[in-house]
mmCIF file of C-alpha atoms in Angstrom:
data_model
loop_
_atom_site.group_PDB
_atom_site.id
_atom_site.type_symbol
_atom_site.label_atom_id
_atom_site.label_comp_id
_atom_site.label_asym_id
_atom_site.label_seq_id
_atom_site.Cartn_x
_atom_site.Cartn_y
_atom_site.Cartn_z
ATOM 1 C CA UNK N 1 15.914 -11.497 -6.321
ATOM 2 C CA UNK N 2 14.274 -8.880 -7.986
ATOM 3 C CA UNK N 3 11.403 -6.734 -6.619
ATOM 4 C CA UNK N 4 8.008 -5.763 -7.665
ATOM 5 C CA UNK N 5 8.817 -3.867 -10.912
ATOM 6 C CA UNK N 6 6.729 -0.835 -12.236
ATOM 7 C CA UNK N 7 6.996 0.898 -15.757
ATOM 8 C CA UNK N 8 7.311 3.194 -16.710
ATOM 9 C CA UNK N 9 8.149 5.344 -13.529
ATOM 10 C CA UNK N 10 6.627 8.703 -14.744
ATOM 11 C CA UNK N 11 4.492 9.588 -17.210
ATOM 12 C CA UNK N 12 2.641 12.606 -18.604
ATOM 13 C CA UNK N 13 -0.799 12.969 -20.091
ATOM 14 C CA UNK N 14 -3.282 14.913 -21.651
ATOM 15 C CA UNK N 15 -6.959 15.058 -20.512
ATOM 16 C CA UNK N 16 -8.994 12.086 -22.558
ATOM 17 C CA UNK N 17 -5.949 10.020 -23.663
ATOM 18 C CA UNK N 18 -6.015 6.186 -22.651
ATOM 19 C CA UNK N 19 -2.754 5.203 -20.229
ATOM 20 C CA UNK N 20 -0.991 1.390 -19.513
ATOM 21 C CA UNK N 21 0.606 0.689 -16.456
ATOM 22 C CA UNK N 22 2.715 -2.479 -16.478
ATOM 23 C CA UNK N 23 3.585 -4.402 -13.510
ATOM 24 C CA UNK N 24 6.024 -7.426 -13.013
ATOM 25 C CA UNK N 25 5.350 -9.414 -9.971
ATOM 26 C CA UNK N 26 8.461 -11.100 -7.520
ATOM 27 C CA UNK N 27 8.892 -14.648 -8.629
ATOM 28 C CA UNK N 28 6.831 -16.797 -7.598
ATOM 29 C CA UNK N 29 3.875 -14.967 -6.801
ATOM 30 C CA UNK N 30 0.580 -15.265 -8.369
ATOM 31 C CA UNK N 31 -1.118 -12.149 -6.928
ATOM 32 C CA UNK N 32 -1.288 -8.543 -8.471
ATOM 33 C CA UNK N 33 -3.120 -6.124 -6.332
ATOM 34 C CA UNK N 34 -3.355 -1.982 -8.281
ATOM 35 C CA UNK N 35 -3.591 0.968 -5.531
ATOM 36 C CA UNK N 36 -4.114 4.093 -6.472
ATOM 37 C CA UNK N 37 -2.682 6.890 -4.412
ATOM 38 C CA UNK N 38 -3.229 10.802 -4.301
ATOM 39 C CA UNK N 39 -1.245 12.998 -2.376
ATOM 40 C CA UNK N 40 -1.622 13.227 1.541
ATOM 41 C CA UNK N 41 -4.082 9.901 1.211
ATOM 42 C CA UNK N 42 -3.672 6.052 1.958
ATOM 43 C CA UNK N 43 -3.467 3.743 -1.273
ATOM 44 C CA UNK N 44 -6.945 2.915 -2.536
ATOM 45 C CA UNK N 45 -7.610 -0.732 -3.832
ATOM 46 C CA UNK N 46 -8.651 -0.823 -7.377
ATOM 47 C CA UNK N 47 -8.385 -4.311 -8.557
ATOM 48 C CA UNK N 48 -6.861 -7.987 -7.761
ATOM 49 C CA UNK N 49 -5.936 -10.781 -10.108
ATOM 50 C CA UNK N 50 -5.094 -14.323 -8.485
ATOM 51 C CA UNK N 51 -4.053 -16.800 -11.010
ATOM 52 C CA UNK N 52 -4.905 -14.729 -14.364
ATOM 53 C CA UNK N 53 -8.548 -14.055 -12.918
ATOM 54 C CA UNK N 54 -10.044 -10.826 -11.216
ATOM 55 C CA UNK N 55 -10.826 -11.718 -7.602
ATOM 56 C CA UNK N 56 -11.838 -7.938 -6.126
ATOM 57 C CA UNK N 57 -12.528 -4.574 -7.426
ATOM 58 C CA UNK N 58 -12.500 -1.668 -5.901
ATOM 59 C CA UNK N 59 -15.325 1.664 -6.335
ATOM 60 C CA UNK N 60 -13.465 2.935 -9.240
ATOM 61 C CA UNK N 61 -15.213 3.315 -12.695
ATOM 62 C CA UNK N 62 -15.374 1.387 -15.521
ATOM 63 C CA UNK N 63 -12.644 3.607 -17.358
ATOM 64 C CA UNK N 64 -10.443 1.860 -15.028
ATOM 65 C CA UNK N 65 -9.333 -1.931 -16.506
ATOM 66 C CA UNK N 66 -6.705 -4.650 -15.857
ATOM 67 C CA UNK N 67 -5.271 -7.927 -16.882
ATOM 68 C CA UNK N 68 -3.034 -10.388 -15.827
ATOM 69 C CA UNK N 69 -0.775 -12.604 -18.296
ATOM 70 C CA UNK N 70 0.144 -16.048 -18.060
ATOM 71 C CA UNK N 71 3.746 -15.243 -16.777
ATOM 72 C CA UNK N 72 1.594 -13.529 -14.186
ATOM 73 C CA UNK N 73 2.920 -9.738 -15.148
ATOM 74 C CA UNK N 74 -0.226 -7.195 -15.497
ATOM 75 C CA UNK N 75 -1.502 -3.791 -17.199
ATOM 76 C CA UNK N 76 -3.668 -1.554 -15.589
ATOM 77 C CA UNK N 77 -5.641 0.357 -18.130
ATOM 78 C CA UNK N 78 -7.738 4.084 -17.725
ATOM 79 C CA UNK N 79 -9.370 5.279 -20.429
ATOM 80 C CA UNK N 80 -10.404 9.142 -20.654
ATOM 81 C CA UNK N 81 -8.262 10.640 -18.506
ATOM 82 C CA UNK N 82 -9.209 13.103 -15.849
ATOM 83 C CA UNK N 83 -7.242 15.382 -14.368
ATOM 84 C CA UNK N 84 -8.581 13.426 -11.012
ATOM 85 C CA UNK N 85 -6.674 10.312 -12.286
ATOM 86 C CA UNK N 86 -3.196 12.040 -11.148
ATOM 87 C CA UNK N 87 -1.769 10.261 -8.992
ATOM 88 C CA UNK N 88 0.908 7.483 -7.846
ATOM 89 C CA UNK N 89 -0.301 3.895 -9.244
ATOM 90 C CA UNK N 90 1.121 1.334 -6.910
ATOM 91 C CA UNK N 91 1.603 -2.387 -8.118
ATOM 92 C CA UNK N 92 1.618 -5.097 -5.232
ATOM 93 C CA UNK N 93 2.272 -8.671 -5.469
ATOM 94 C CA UNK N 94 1.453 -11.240 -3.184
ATOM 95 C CA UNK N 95 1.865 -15.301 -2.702
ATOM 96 C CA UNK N 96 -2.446 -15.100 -2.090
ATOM 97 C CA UNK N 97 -4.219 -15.914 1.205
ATOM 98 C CA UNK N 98 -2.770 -13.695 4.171
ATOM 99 C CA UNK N 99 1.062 -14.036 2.676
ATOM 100 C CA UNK N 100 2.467 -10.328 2.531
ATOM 101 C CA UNK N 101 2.392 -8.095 -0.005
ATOM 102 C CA UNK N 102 5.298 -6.069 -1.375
ATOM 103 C CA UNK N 103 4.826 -3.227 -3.189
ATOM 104 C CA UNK N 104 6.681 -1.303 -6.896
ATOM 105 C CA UNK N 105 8.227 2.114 -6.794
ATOM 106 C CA UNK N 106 4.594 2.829 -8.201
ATOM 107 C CA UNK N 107 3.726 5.101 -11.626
ATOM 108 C CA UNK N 108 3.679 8.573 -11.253
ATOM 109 C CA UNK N 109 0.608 9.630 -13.493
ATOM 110 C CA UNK N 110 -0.204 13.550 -14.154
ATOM 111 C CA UNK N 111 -2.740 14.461 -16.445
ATOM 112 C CA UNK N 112 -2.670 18.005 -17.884
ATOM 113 C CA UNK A 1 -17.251 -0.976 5.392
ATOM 114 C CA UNK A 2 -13.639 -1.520 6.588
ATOM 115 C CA UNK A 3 -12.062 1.327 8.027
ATOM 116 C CA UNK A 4 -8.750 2.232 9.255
ATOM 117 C CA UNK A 5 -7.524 5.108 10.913
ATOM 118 C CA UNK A 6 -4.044 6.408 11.630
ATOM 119 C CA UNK A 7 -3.399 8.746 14.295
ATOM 120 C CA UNK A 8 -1.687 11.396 14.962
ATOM 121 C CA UNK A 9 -1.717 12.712 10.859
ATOM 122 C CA UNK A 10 1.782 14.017 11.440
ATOM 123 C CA UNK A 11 4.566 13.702 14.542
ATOM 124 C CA UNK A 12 7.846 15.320 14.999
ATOM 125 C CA UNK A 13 10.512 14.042 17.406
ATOM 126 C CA UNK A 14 14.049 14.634 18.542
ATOM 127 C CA UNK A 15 16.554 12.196 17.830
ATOM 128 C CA UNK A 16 16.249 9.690 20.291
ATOM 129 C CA UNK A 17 12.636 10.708 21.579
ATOM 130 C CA UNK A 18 10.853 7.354 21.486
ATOM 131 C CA UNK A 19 6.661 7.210 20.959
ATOM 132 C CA UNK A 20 4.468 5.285 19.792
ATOM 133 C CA UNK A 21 1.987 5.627 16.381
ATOM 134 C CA UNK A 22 -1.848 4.417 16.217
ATOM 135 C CA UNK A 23 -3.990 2.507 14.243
ATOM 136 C CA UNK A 24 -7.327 1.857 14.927
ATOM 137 C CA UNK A 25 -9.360 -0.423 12.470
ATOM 138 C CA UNK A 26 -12.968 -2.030 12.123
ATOM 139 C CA UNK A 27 -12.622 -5.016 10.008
ATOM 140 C CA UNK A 28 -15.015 -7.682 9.694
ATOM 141 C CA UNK A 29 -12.729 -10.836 10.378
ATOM 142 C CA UNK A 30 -8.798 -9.525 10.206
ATOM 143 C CA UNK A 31 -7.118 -11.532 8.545
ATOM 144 C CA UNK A 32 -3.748 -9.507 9.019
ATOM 145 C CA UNK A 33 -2.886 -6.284 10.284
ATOM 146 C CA UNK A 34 0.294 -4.892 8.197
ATOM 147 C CA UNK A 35 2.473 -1.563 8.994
ATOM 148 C CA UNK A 36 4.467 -0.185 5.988
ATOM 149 C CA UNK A 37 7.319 2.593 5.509
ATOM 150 C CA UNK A 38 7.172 4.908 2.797
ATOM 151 C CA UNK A 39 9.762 7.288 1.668
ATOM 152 C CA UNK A 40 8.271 10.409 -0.634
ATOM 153 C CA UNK A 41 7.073 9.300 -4.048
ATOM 154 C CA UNK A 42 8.347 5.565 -3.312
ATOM 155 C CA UNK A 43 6.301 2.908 -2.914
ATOM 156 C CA UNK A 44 5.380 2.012 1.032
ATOM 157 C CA UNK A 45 8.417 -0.619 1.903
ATOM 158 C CA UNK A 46 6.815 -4.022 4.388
ATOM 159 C CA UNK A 47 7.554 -3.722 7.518
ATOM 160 C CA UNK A 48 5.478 -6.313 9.724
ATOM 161 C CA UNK A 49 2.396 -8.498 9.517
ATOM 162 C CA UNK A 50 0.423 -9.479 12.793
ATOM 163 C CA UNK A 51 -2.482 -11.747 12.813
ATOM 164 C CA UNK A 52 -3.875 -11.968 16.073
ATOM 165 C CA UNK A 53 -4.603 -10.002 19.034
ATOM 166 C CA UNK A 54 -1.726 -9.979 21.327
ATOM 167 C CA UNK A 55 1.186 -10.388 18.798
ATOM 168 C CA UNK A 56 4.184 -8.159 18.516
ATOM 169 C CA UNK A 57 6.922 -7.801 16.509
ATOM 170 C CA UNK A 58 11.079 -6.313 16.106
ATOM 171 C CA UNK A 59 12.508 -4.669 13.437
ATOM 172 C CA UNK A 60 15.487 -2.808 14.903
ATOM 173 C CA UNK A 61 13.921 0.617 16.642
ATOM 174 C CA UNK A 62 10.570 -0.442 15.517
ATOM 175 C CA UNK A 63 7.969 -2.929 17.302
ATOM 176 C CA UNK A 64 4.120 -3.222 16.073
ATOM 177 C CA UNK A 65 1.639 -4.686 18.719
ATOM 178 C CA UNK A 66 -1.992 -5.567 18.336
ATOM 179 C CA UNK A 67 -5.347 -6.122 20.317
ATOM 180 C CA UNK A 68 -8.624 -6.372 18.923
ATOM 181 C CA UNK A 69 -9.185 -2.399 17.974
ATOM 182 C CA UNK A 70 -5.976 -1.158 17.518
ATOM 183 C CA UNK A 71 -2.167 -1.602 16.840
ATOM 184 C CA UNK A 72 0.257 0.721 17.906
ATOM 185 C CA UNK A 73 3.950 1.055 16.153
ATOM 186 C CA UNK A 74 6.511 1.743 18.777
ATOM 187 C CA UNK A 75 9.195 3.470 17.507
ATOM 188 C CA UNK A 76 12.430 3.704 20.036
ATOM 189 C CA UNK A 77 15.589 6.016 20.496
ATOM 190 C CA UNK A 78 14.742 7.424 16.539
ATOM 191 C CA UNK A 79 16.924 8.481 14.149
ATOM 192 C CA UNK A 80 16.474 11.355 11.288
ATOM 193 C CA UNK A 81 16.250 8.335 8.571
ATOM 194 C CA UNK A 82 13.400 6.648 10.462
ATOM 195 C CA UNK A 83 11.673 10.043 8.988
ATOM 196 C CA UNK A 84 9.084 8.436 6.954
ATOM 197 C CA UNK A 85 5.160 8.223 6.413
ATOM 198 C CA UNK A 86 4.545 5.153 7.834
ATOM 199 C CA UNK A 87 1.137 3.287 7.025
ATOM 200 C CA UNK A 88 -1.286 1.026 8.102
ATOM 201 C CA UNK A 89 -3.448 -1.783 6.433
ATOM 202 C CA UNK A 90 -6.187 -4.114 7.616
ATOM 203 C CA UNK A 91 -7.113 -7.069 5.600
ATOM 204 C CA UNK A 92 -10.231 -8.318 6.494
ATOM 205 C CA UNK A 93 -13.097 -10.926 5.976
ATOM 206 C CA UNK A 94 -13.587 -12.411 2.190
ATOM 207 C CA UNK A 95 -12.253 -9.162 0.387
ATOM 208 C CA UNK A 96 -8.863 -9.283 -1.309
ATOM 209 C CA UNK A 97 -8.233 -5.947 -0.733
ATOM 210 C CA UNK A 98 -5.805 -4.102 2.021
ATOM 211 C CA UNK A 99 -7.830 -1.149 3.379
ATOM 212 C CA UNK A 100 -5.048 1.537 4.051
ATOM 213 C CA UNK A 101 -5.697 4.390 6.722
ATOM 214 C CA UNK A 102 -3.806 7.302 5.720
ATOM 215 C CA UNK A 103 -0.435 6.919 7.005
ATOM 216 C CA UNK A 104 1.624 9.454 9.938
ATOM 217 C CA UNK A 105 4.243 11.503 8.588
ATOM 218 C CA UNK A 106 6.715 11.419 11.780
ATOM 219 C CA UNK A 107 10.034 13.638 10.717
ATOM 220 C CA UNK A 108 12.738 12.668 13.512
ATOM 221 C CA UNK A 109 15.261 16.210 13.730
ATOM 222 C CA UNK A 110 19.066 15.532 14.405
#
């Protein structure tokens, strides 16, 4: 069975430019969590969709947008890019409730 | 606020030098207390889940215990590819969210 799969795996950006993360969950599960992770830090929750619906959100700003399709894939969206907003974004799907979650290789993001 | 934090930030053994990592978390109602590996610039690999005080789990050289504070990840007779950051999450109360402390980097020399 395939994993939790991230595209694309690297990407480079300039400051202000709008980015799209896509995420495909393991089969089966209905639950897309997005992390964001700088260097030397834990992942940080930004959002989680359950069923094509947001069910949490993390203290990031409203540049900072997702969806989740009814094949339950999902984008992550950041407009304006910061140079801040480098870092590894981290896809993690889930069956819901307290079922584990298994995390992508994750989207290397640098903004120059 | 749920908090987690890892401890020590960084550990270096001998192969074959067993101790054990911490992870001490305030969570309002844990629903699960996870432990993931993660190689540099992967994505943290699973590792366990425990749910209640008391539990423990095996994964080879690894075991993860937990009591009401803390959970400690026992790693025994290492070996240079257990070198890893390894990470810990709390989920807790209504929130969705794993709350990540900020991982140990243990490197495990030949």
């Amino acid at each position: 069975d395939a994993g939790v799969t991230q595209s694309p795996t690297h990407l480079i950006k300039t400051r202000g430019q709008h980015v799209t993360l896509r995420c495909s969950p393991i089969s089966g599960h209905k639950s897309v969590s997005w992390y964001q992770q700088v260097l030397g830090q834990g992942p940080q929750f930004i959002f989680q969709y359950y069923e094509k619906e947001e069910r949490g959100r993390g203290n990031f700003p409203d540049r900072f947008s997702a969806r989740q399709f009814p094949n339950y894939s999902s984008e992550l969206n950041v407009n304006a890019l910061l140079l801040g907003d480098s870092a590894l974004y981290l896809c993690a799907s889930s069956g819901g409730g307290n079922t584990e979650a298994f995390f992508g290789q994750g989207t290397r993001l640098t903004v120059v | 606020e749920d908090q987690v934090t890892q401890s020590p930030e960084a550990l270096r053994l001998q192969e074959g030098e067993s101790s054990s990592l911490n992870c001490s978390y305030t969570v309002s109602g844990l629903r699960g207390l996870f432990w993931y590996r993660q190689d540099p610039g992967k994505g943290p690999e699973f590792l366990f889940t425990l749910y209640s005080a008391g539990e423990e789990k095996e994964k080879e050289r690894l075991k993860a215990t937990l009591t009401k504070k803390e959970s400690f990840l026992h790693i025994t007779a290492p070996k240079p590819e257990d070198s890893a950051t390894y990470l810990c999450a709390a989920h807790g109360g209504s929130n969705y969210k794993l709350t990540f402390g900020k991982g140990t980097l243990l490197t495990v020399n030949p």
